[in-house]
Amino acid sequence: MGQITLQGVAKRFGEVEVIPPLDLTIEDGEFVVFVGPSGCGKSTLLRLIAGLEDVSGGRILIDGKDATDASPAKRGLAMVFQSYALYPHMSVRKNIAFPMKMAGMPKPEQDRRIEAAAKALNLTSYLDRRPGQLSGGQRQRVAIGRAIVREPSAFLFDEPLSNLDAALRVGMRLEISELHNRLKTTMIYVTHDQVEAMTMADKIVVLQAGRIEQVGSPLDLYHAPKNVFVAGFIGSPRMNLFTGAVAADYGAQTIGVRPEHIRISATTGKWQGRVGVSEHLGSDSFFYVEGTGLAETVTVRSGGEVGLRHGDTVWLTPDEGKIHKFDTNGDRI
Amino acid sequence: MARAVTRNARIGWTIAAWAVALLIFFPILYTIITSLKSEQEAIAGFDLIPSFTLESYQTVQSQNNYWRPFMNSVILSVGSTLLALVVAIPAAWAMAFSPTKRTKDILMWMLSTKMMPAVAVLVPIYLIFLRTGLMDTRIGLTILLMLINLPIVVWMLYTYFREIPGEILEAARMDGASLRDEILYVLTPMAIPGIASTLLLNIILAWNEAFWTIQLTTTKAAPLSAFIASFSSPQGLFWAKLSAASVMAIAPILVLGWFSQKQLVRGLTFGAVK
Ligand SMILES: Nc1ncnc2c1ncn2[C@@H]1O[C@H](COP(=O)(O)OP(=O)(O)OP(=O)(O)O)[C@@H](O)[C@H]1O
Ligand SMILES: [Mg+2]
């Protein structure tokens, strides 16, 4: 079991209110991702749930029981840190065994679980090494191994992959997703990475300045962002946001169109512009179109290869059904 | 061509380094040489080849028992260091792991007490020792040496403790460790190398302390530093004996330093973070 409920949880550091009172429920078995710009309070929120920081107000319930004042040890949660935070003076085996030793688990059971975790995480041949003798990816796997052996009611991850290179990151992302499918344990995952958020999450929580902007499934956020902030934050490349006359035509303060919902043509269309920078990835092409009078540049994504070059005059046509409209408060109409 | 230049440069630097090292080491070398001369040779003038007589060592040992000041040195340096650690570990710990706005100021203030010349407080301390009956006692001197080196001990431990990443302690807490477990299984093993090098350095500092030990002892509590000094005054100019006494005083600490070089330089490699 691992249902976590935050009721009016707030955090102040001295005078600074980092997290104004917020409510959030994370269901048992869910994979929840916290995203938001740097400094918005993602780590702080995770540390409040972990018990590493004291709340300044509100209550935290774990499986319905008040855990607001419980020590981290008593909450039954496991955390994987960005810096791995392995014990440098212990072997991999001892690192993984540590939480079980603390729980007073019998030795044979400890060994059984270490073997199982090592096998699942490809660490069997490294069990007697020290963390200092491992690569970044291996260290991260040890940190995950240390978290899973105690069978916590929820896992907390704080940007666990951000110290790894791109290729390794993709591999570890899949491993963590698989782990979630296998264990069905609640996971709360903090990341900067759009792709991680979109691919791993059952539910994404978008934070800004400590406030929850929107909670929803990745596709909910993609198709129906609740406000301009979420619209601009979720999706890569970013959604195009236009204000002024074009927006007024649609009866809105701001309208948004995703790059993939704009057709680009050399002959006809709604808005005229000039190709600025273009990026060709083979599978996709991105065009940054200038001089449309809508915004400084309009990003357009086009499937496959398109024979347009720098300086070419082009016409853009938005997919009318996929235009997002926002009012003066920035809220979705 | 370029190779030759760098090679010549390397030889040049090597010679220069040896010259400087020899220059620095020369006083100690000459002390050892002089201690192996007879008194007549010692007064005769500058000479690098002694007659390798051990007579000075024998006289020093028979006239003034070496073992008594030696034991005093051991007791004072080890005692004051252990006492300093008992006080400094919790202090440095608190400052490193729960710093406040004033922590840096307190550290600076502690260190600033070391900037004051010792003579400035000679009279009050002398009087305190005299009135409280601590004059020429091991206990009095142990406490004094402890207090004198305390700022450095706190400072050193603080910098070592600061290097222990806070996230590792948090990880231990998440792993279910109680405060006792955290200290026993995580903090202490990671802090021991730092504590050990602080201990060694402080023993050396306390062993070599000469100002207070000479001022505040006569015979009973006099350590080796005072023992050397006693050869320079009452017996006139007996260079060979003075040198022999000096060699006997520095030899133990030199040996300790030699064997603990690694620890002093400190070989701890953290591998857990990044
Ligand atoms: N111990 C602290 N004392 C004072 N302010 C803090 C402390 N910890 C965090 N903050 C502030 O709280 C805010 C949120 O920090 P937090 O680390 O939660 O951000 P984050 O969303 O995790 O950012 P990032 O994506 O860069 O990791 C920041 O403005 C930060 O400066
Ligand atoms: Mg963070």
XYZ file of C-alpha atoms and ligand atoms in Angstrom:
639
model
C 0.000 0.000 0.000
C 1.239 3.465 -0.706
C -1.409 6.127 -0.888
C -0.056 9.544 -0.033
C -2.256 12.522 0.731
C -1.094 16.088 1.234
C -3.570 18.369 2.970
C -2.742 22.056 2.968
C 0.976 21.264 3.096
C 3.094 24.426 3.155
C 6.778 25.158 3.553
C 8.586 28.322 4.520
C 12.332 28.806 4.816
C 12.468 31.687 7.264
C 10.420 34.449 5.669
C 10.328 32.909 2.220
C 7.261 30.860 1.411
C 8.572 28.242 -0.988
C 5.389 26.191 -1.046
C 2.051 27.841 -0.339
C -0.562 25.461 1.124
C -1.334 22.742 -1.425
C -3.483 19.623 -1.626
C -2.555 16.530 -3.574
C -3.504 12.890 -3.504
C -1.283 10.186 -4.915
C -3.065 6.872 -5.293
C -1.526 3.543 -4.412
C 0.545 2.171 -7.260
C 0.591 5.374 -9.270
C 3.662 6.707 -11.034
C 3.535 10.432 -10.384
C 5.999 12.861 -11.912
C 6.660 16.352 -10.543
C 7.816 18.777 -13.202
C 8.366 22.507 -13.173
C 11.041 25.107 -13.744
C 14.184 25.120 -11.654
C 13.595 26.377 -8.130
C 9.833 25.830 -8.193
C 9.945 23.562 -5.140
C 9.894 20.047 -6.612
C 12.709 18.764 -4.433
C 11.306 20.542 -1.416
C 7.933 18.890 -1.896
C 9.573 15.480 -2.256
C 11.658 16.061 0.874
C 8.542 17.063 2.789
C 6.921 13.772 1.803
C 10.118 11.925 2.749
C 10.240 13.636 6.127
C 13.660 15.164 5.480
C 12.105 18.606 5.918
C 9.450 19.595 8.457
C 6.243 21.067 7.101
C 5.375 24.648 8.068
C 1.697 23.797 7.900
C -0.777 21.120 6.847
C -0.792 17.358 7.135
C 0.752 14.436 5.310
C -1.145 11.149 5.346
C 0.406 7.883 4.261
C -2.184 5.164 3.743
C -4.658 7.255 5.669
C -2.452 7.558 8.749
C -1.077 10.919 9.821
C 2.668 10.862 9.183
C 3.246 14.617 9.432
C 5.540 14.334 12.428
C 6.904 10.849 11.766
C 10.653 10.528 11.234
C 11.835 9.536 7.732
C 12.684 6.081 9.066
C 9.109 5.520 10.258
C 7.392 6.462 7.004
C 8.352 3.337 5.107
C 9.385 5.260 1.999
C 12.606 4.835 0.017
C 14.443 7.620 -1.744
C 16.891 7.670 -4.640
C 18.991 10.809 -4.718
C 20.379 12.659 -7.702
C 23.871 12.312 -6.233
C 23.217 8.613 -5.496
C 24.275 9.146 -1.849
C 25.854 5.711 -1.479
C 27.902 4.905 1.600
C 31.478 5.262 0.321
C 33.036 3.049 2.976
C 30.759 0.076 2.333
C 30.799 -2.465 -0.480
C 27.878 -2.594 -2.894
C 26.567 -5.603 -0.992
C 26.699 -3.738 2.330
C 25.110 -0.667 0.763
C 22.166 -2.692 -0.445
C 21.955 -4.577 2.839
C 21.978 -1.449 4.975
C 18.227 -0.741 5.136
C 17.539 -4.411 5.851
C 20.169 -4.460 8.568
C 18.517 -1.388 10.085
C 15.181 -3.180 9.981
C 16.714 -6.162 11.764
C 15.926 -8.592 8.964
C 17.390 -12.106 9.322
C 20.659 -12.587 7.441
C 19.517 -15.366 5.066
C 16.558 -13.255 3.969
C 18.901 -10.279 3.441
C 21.173 -12.374 1.250
C 18.252 -13.691 -0.751
C 17.011 -10.176 -1.465
C 20.473 -8.860 -2.289
C 20.926 -11.654 -4.826
C 17.514 -10.962 -6.339
C 18.086 -7.209 -6.569
C 21.591 -7.638 -7.951
C 20.295 -9.975 -10.609
C 17.461 -7.660 -11.595
C 19.807 -4.681 -11.785
C 22.808 -6.397 -13.393
C 25.013 -5.842 -10.372
C 25.933 -9.421 -9.511
C 29.581 -9.112 -10.493
C 30.033 -5.808 -8.652
C 28.735 -6.776 -5.240
C 32.125 -6.654 -3.555
C 33.247 -3.348 -5.039
C 33.113 0.007 -3.365
C 30.901 2.746 -4.859
C 34.039 4.645 -5.860
C 34.927 1.822 -8.238
C 31.662 1.978 -10.193
C 30.458 4.024 -13.145
C 27.642 6.537 -12.760
C 25.025 4.188 -14.174
C 26.153 1.345 -11.915
C 26.055 3.620 -8.876
C 22.552 4.672 -9.745
C 21.539 1.023 -9.997
C 23.037 0.361 -6.571
C 21.005 3.264 -5.203
C 17.880 1.773 -6.746
C 18.810 -1.664 -5.410
C 19.176 -0.216 -1.941
C 15.708 1.301 -2.310
C 13.894 -1.803 -3.562
C 15.172 -4.432 -1.118
C 13.209 -3.051 1.776
C 9.953 -3.173 -0.182
C 8.874 0.373 0.664
C 5.317 1.554 0.329
C 6.516 4.219 -2.121
C 9.670 5.235 -3.952
C 10.808 8.825 -4.133
C 13.179 9.774 -6.948
C 14.824 13.200 -7.163
C 16.175 13.630 -10.685
C 17.858 10.238 -10.496
C 19.091 10.235 -14.073
C 20.334 13.767 -14.507
C 23.977 12.855 -13.875
C 23.964 10.211 -16.594
C 24.716 10.620 -20.276
C 21.906 10.571 -22.807
C 22.171 6.926 -23.870
C 22.380 5.622 -20.339
C 19.478 7.831 -19.374
C 17.184 6.177 -21.896
C 18.222 2.736 -20.663
C 17.682 3.581 -17.011
C 14.365 5.229 -17.819
C 13.116 1.983 -19.285
C 14.480 0.023 -16.339
C 12.641 2.214 -13.865
C 9.416 1.932 -15.868
C 9.812 -1.838 -15.938
C 10.458 -1.839 -12.216
C 7.209 0.025 -11.717
C 5.289 -2.412 -13.894
C 6.724 -5.323 -11.959
C 6.429 -3.985 -8.412
C 3.287 -1.872 -8.855
C 4.554 0.303 -6.025
C 3.769 4.001 -5.805
C 6.550 6.089 -7.304
C 7.051 9.823 -7.098
C 9.582 11.065 -9.574
C 11.034 14.550 -9.911
C 12.498 15.530 -13.259
C 13.377 18.357 -15.586
C 13.137 16.107 -18.564
C 10.008 16.375 -20.745
C 10.486 12.949 -22.233
C 10.886 11.274 -18.856
C 7.756 12.997 -17.615
C 5.643 12.151 -20.657
C 6.792 8.552 -21.018
C 6.942 7.376 -17.432
C 4.084 9.109 -15.676
C 0.591 7.920 -14.954
C 0.025 11.382 -13.602
C 2.036 14.565 -14.011
C 1.994 17.360 -11.448
C 3.099 20.670 -12.946
C 4.478 23.053 -10.360
C 5.291 26.708 -10.560
C 6.584 28.732 -7.624
C 5.371 26.014 -5.264
C 1.829 26.052 -6.650
C 0.242 23.172 -8.505
C -0.692 24.444 -11.954
C -2.270 21.234 -13.188
C -2.501 17.571 -12.354
C -3.347 15.073 -15.034
C -2.262 12.283 -17.312
C 0.475 13.159 -19.806
C -2.039 13.252 -22.640
C -4.490 15.370 -20.651
C -1.764 17.934 -20.201
C -0.799 17.719 -23.830
C -4.295 17.995 -25.249
C -5.913 20.245 -22.692
C -3.445 22.381 -20.765
C -5.359 24.256 -18.096
C -3.474 27.514 -18.557
C -0.790 29.295 -20.524
C 1.962 28.163 -18.177
C 1.217 24.471 -18.569
C 0.700 24.959 -22.308
C 4.142 26.464 -22.633
C 5.812 24.013 -20.281
C 4.556 20.655 -21.506
C 5.561 19.630 -25.004
C 8.831 19.826 -26.823
C 9.483 21.951 -28.772
C 7.329 24.443 -26.903
C 3.855 25.373 -27.989
C 3.649 28.603 -30.039
C 1.768 31.254 -28.079
C 0.318 34.287 -29.854
C -1.331 37.352 -28.379
C -2.863 40.412 -29.989
C -4.993 40.539 -33.128
C -4.721 36.855 -34.102
C -5.791 35.844 -30.623
C -8.650 38.328 -30.678
C -9.896 36.739 -33.916
C -10.438 33.594 -31.885
C -12.037 35.517 -29.035
C -9.095 34.949 -26.722
C -6.308 36.865 -25.027
C -3.736 34.243 -25.977
C -3.894 31.350 -28.389
C -1.527 28.420 -28.572
C -0.674 26.035 -31.396
C 1.769 23.190 -31.049
C 4.525 22.994 -33.700
C 3.146 19.667 -34.889
C -0.280 21.229 -35.507
C 0.893 23.725 -38.075
C 1.197 22.815 -41.740
C 4.021 24.399 -43.674
C 3.741 25.003 -47.403
C 5.723 26.851 -50.044
C 2.584 27.894 -51.909
C -0.559 28.534 -49.896
C -1.675 28.989 -46.329
C -2.967 31.361 -43.690
C 0.130 33.111 -42.367
C 3.105 34.165 -44.423
C 6.699 34.053 -43.189
C 10.323 33.298 -43.940
C 12.301 30.219 -42.948
C 14.935 31.093 -40.372
C 16.856 28.282 -38.749
C 15.791 24.799 -39.690
C 16.731 21.503 -38.062
C 16.524 18.241 -39.948
C 16.470 15.126 -37.829
C 15.567 12.739 -40.636
C 12.366 11.560 -39.033
C 11.258 15.129 -38.366
C 12.153 18.612 -39.441
C 11.815 21.720 -37.326
C 11.459 25.137 -38.913
C 11.764 28.389 -37.029
C 9.743 30.756 -39.180
C 10.335 34.485 -38.916
C 8.533 37.578 -40.080
C 5.014 36.310 -39.573
C 4.075 39.230 -37.362
C 2.596 36.756 -34.876
C 5.608 36.195 -32.684
C 9.330 36.545 -33.120
C 9.605 33.017 -34.420
C 6.984 30.374 -35.023
C 8.128 26.820 -34.531
C 6.798 24.278 -36.990
C 7.315 20.576 -36.917
C 6.988 18.609 -40.064
C 7.241 14.868 -40.600
C 10.028 13.524 -42.783
C 12.184 15.664 -45.019
C 10.848 18.884 -46.480
C 12.738 20.707 -49.197
C 12.701 24.176 -47.694
C 15.773 26.259 -47.083
C 16.864 29.312 -45.152
C 15.169 32.453 -46.451
C 12.419 30.657 -48.394
C 9.025 32.277 -48.170
C 6.517 29.888 -46.655
C 2.869 29.726 -45.683
C 1.655 28.361 -42.397
C -1.759 26.906 -41.664
C -2.814 25.905 -38.135
C -5.029 22.909 -37.518
C -8.121 24.838 -36.423
C -9.376 22.070 -34.185
C -6.128 22.015 -32.215
C -5.859 25.658 -31.296
C -5.808 26.307 -27.545
C -7.495 29.483 -26.324
C -6.754 31.287 -23.075
C -8.449 34.244 -21.397
C -6.885 37.306 -19.784
C -6.024 35.342 -16.642
C -4.217 32.825 -18.773
C -6.866 30.170 -18.084
C -8.147 27.832 -20.757
C -11.382 28.863 -22.460
C 65.413 20.592 -29.347
C 62.343 21.321 -27.296
C 62.873 18.023 -25.561
C 66.390 18.887 -24.574
C 65.270 22.193 -23.144
C 62.565 20.631 -21.028
C 65.002 17.978 -19.873
C 67.555 20.565 -18.872
C 64.807 22.508 -17.159
C 63.817 19.403 -15.272
C 67.346 18.748 -14.100
C 67.650 22.377 -13.107
C 64.456 22.265 -11.079
C 65.489 19.009 -9.431
C 68.791 20.512 -8.326
C 67.060 23.642 -7.099
C 64.514 21.596 -5.158
C 67.218 19.518 -3.526
C 69.182 22.643 -2.657
C 66.193 24.232 -0.966
C 65.313 21.008 0.833
C 68.876 20.646 2.077
C 68.948 24.253 3.190
C 65.802 23.746 5.221
C 66.983 20.449 6.639
C 70.509 21.657 7.353
C 69.988 22.902 10.938
C 68.597 19.498 11.914
C 71.400 17.710 10.097
C 73.998 19.864 11.829
C 72.360 19.178 15.180
C 72.707 15.453 14.558
C 76.340 15.882 13.438
C 77.190 18.000 16.476
C 75.563 15.517 18.829
C 78.045 12.925 17.579
C 81.059 15.105 18.379
C 83.003 15.498 21.598
C 82.647 18.877 23.376
C 86.097 20.003 22.179
C 85.227 19.240 18.556
C 81.897 21.000 18.924
C 83.468 24.243 20.122
C 86.367 23.992 17.667
C 84.398 25.358 14.776
C 82.422 24.371 11.711
C 83.090 20.784 10.705
C 80.792 18.358 8.963
C 82.672 15.193 9.957
C 82.132 14.241 13.605
C 84.138 11.636 15.485
C 80.974 9.586 15.966
C 81.304 9.462 19.731
C 78.216 8.714 21.783
C 79.629 10.308 24.916
C 77.240 13.274 24.797
C 74.259 10.945 24.729
C 75.635 9.032 27.692
C 76.223 12.166 29.747
C 72.828 13.566 28.935
C 71.183 10.326 29.999
C 73.205 9.953 33.208
C 72.993 13.595 34.322
C 69.372 14.235 33.505
C 67.216 11.191 33.238
C 65.778 11.263 29.701
C 62.822 9.018 30.387
C 61.066 11.302 32.785
C 60.635 14.243 30.381
C 59.959 11.741 27.613
C 57.029 10.302 29.549
C 55.861 13.815 30.347
C 55.921 14.688 26.662
C 53.902 11.609 25.820
C 51.358 12.287 28.545
C 51.024 15.984 27.746
C 50.752 15.658 23.982
C 48.518 12.611 23.867
C 46.468 13.709 26.875
C 45.875 17.222 25.648
C 45.017 15.949 22.165
C 42.484 13.417 23.401
C 40.949 16.028 25.669
C 40.797 18.484 22.760
C 39.068 15.902 20.581
C 36.476 15.204 23.266
C 35.596 18.888 23.303
C 36.091 19.623 19.608
C 34.273 16.709 17.968
C 30.807 17.698 19.207
C 31.567 21.367 18.562
C 32.771 20.849 14.989
C 29.961 18.400 14.424
C 27.312 20.884 15.431
C 28.848 23.639 13.321
C 29.251 21.423 10.267
C 25.871 19.727 10.297
C 23.571 22.351 11.705
C 25.184 25.657 10.851
C 23.505 28.920 11.745
C 24.084 32.457 10.594
C 26.765 32.934 13.231
C 28.722 29.731 12.671
C 31.356 31.340 10.449
C 31.776 34.221 12.918
C 32.278 31.830 15.806
C 34.896 29.922 13.852
C 36.717 33.103 12.939
C 36.610 34.276 16.506
C 38.054 30.994 17.725
C 40.848 31.152 15.208
C 41.521 34.801 15.987
C 42.557 33.818 19.513
C 45.518 32.086 17.882
C 46.628 35.375 16.351
C 47.383 36.856 19.739
C 51.009 36.480 20.889
C 51.259 34.023 23.762
C 53.340 36.398 25.885
C 50.373 38.727 26.035
C 48.632 36.383 28.466
C 51.738 35.028 30.160
C 51.308 36.985 33.375
C 47.639 36.178 34.042
C 48.141 32.511 33.225
C 51.283 32.351 35.302
C 49.406 33.842 38.231
C 46.448 31.517 37.802
C 48.771 28.522 37.755
C 50.590 29.793 40.819
C 47.421 30.474 42.841
C 45.651 27.240 41.930
C 48.660 25.049 42.532
C 48.800 23.947 38.917
C 52.381 25.139 38.483
C 54.639 22.311 37.298
C 51.823 19.756 37.228
C 50.971 17.510 34.314
C 47.267 18.087 34.715
C 47.616 21.865 34.548
C 49.791 21.741 31.479
C 47.617 19.164 29.754
C 44.596 21.423 30.133
C 46.550 24.459 28.984
C 47.908 22.736 25.871
C 44.443 21.457 25.118
C 43.027 24.969 25.258
C 45.828 26.409 23.166
C 45.346 23.954 20.334
C 41.573 23.742 20.581
C 40.827 26.374 17.903
C 42.978 24.551 15.367
C 41.460 21.198 16.263
C 37.907 22.528 15.941
C 38.754 24.215 12.655
C 40.364 21.118 11.160
C 37.559 18.810 12.228
C 35.008 21.290 10.938
C 36.547 21.278 7.469
C 36.715 17.475 7.441
C 33.132 17.077 8.618
C 31.956 19.607 6.062
C 33.205 17.297 3.337
C 30.819 14.550 4.403
C 27.882 15.019 2.052
C 24.648 15.733 3.864
C 22.703 13.600 1.396
C 24.472 10.481 2.634
C 23.212 11.169 6.132
C 19.744 11.766 4.726
C 19.974 8.495 2.827
C 20.807 6.744 6.098
C 17.784 8.328 7.724
C 15.589 7.182 4.845
C 17.072 3.705 5.197
C 15.685 3.512 8.687
C 18.794 4.373 10.679
C 18.223 5.835 14.130
C 20.480 8.655 15.281
C 22.662 6.075 16.999
C 22.906 3.915 13.866
C 23.612 6.950 11.758
C 26.523 7.971 13.974
C 27.813 4.438 14.417
C 27.605 3.043 10.893
C 27.756 6.064 8.631
C 29.177 9.182 10.215
C 31.963 7.732 12.293
C 33.500 5.544 9.584
C 33.465 8.513 7.240
C 34.823 10.905 9.866
C 37.599 8.677 11.206
C 40.248 9.574 8.619
C 39.726 13.263 9.369
C 39.785 12.691 13.120
C 42.942 10.582 12.799
C 44.884 13.201 10.882
C 43.735 15.906 13.283
C 44.883 13.725 16.169
C 48.316 13.173 14.659
C 48.894 16.782 13.771
C 47.818 17.949 17.178
C 50.084 15.475 18.953
C 52.967 16.911 16.960
C 51.957 20.482 17.776
C 51.639 19.694 21.469
C 54.907 17.747 21.520
C 56.784 20.679 20.034
C 55.152 23.335 22.199
C 57.974 25.110 24.017
C 56.809 28.478 25.250
C 54.301 27.430 27.893
C 56.047 24.210 28.870
C 59.231 26.112 29.654
C 57.439 28.910 31.502
C 55.168 26.738 33.618
C 57.329 23.763 34.575
C 60.513 23.201 36.526
C 61.181 19.495 36.839
C 58.176 17.369 37.751
C 56.058 18.061 34.691
C 58.782 19.217 32.312
C 58.488 17.619 28.855
C 61.277 17.207 26.315
C 61.022 20.763 25.025
C 61.846 22.023 28.510
C 64.463 19.290 28.802
C 66.376 20.733 25.819
C 66.103 24.217 27.211
C 67.592 23.077 30.517
C 70.823 22.269 28.696
C 71.246 25.677 27.226
C 71.194 27.711 30.405
C 72.751 26.313 33.559
C 75.515 24.321 31.991
C 76.978 27.020 29.772
C 77.960 26.332 26.229
C 77.950 22.581 25.886
C 77.001 22.324 22.218
C 77.420 18.593 21.865
C 75.250 17.759 24.873
C 72.638 20.315 23.847
C 72.546 18.764 20.405
C 72.282 15.266 21.784
C 69.366 16.330 23.975
C 67.677 17.970 20.991
C 68.062 14.879 18.850
C 66.625 12.753 21.624
C 63.685 15.134 21.900
C 62.811 15.304 18.226
C 63.521 11.669 17.340
C 60.246 10.197 18.664
C 58.055 12.720 16.873
C 60.070 12.336 13.678
C 59.478 8.597 13.786
C 55.763 9.112 14.428
C 55.559 11.597 11.595
C 57.378 9.252 9.240
C 55.053 6.346 9.888
C 51.896 8.404 9.660
C 52.799 10.409 6.558
C 49.986 8.891 4.551
C 47.431 9.635 7.207
C 48.707 13.184 7.560
C 48.443 13.823 3.863
C 45.163 11.980 4.030
C 44.207 9.411 1.481
C 40.465 9.244 1.903
C 38.678 9.055 -1.399
C 34.985 9.684 -1.378
C 33.266 7.907 -4.228
C 29.677 8.126 -3.286
C 28.665 11.481 -4.597
C 29.046 12.038 -8.335
N 17.359 24.972 2.947
C 16.837 26.002 2.259
N 16.855 27.245 2.780
C 16.321 28.277 2.091
N 15.760 28.191 0.894
C 15.710 26.988 0.315
C 16.253 25.827 0.960
N 16.058 24.772 0.155
C 15.446 25.251 -0.942
N 15.233 26.569 -0.853
C 14.542 27.417 -1.863
O 13.335 26.825 -2.156
C 13.030 26.921 -3.530
C 12.694 25.562 -4.101
O 13.842 24.757 -4.066
P 13.833 23.289 -4.623
O 15.166 22.717 -4.372
O 12.683 22.557 -4.087
O 13.643 23.552 -6.173
P 13.559 22.492 -7.344
O 12.232 22.659 -7.964
O 13.914 21.143 -6.855
O 14.657 23.060 -8.323
P 15.660 22.234 -9.263
O 14.835 21.819 -10.419
O 16.653 23.277 -9.641
O 16.206 21.115 -8.477
C 14.241 27.565 -4.178
O 13.925 28.903 -4.448
C 15.315 27.461 -3.158
O 16.153 28.573 -3.213
Mg 15.610 19.822 -7.144
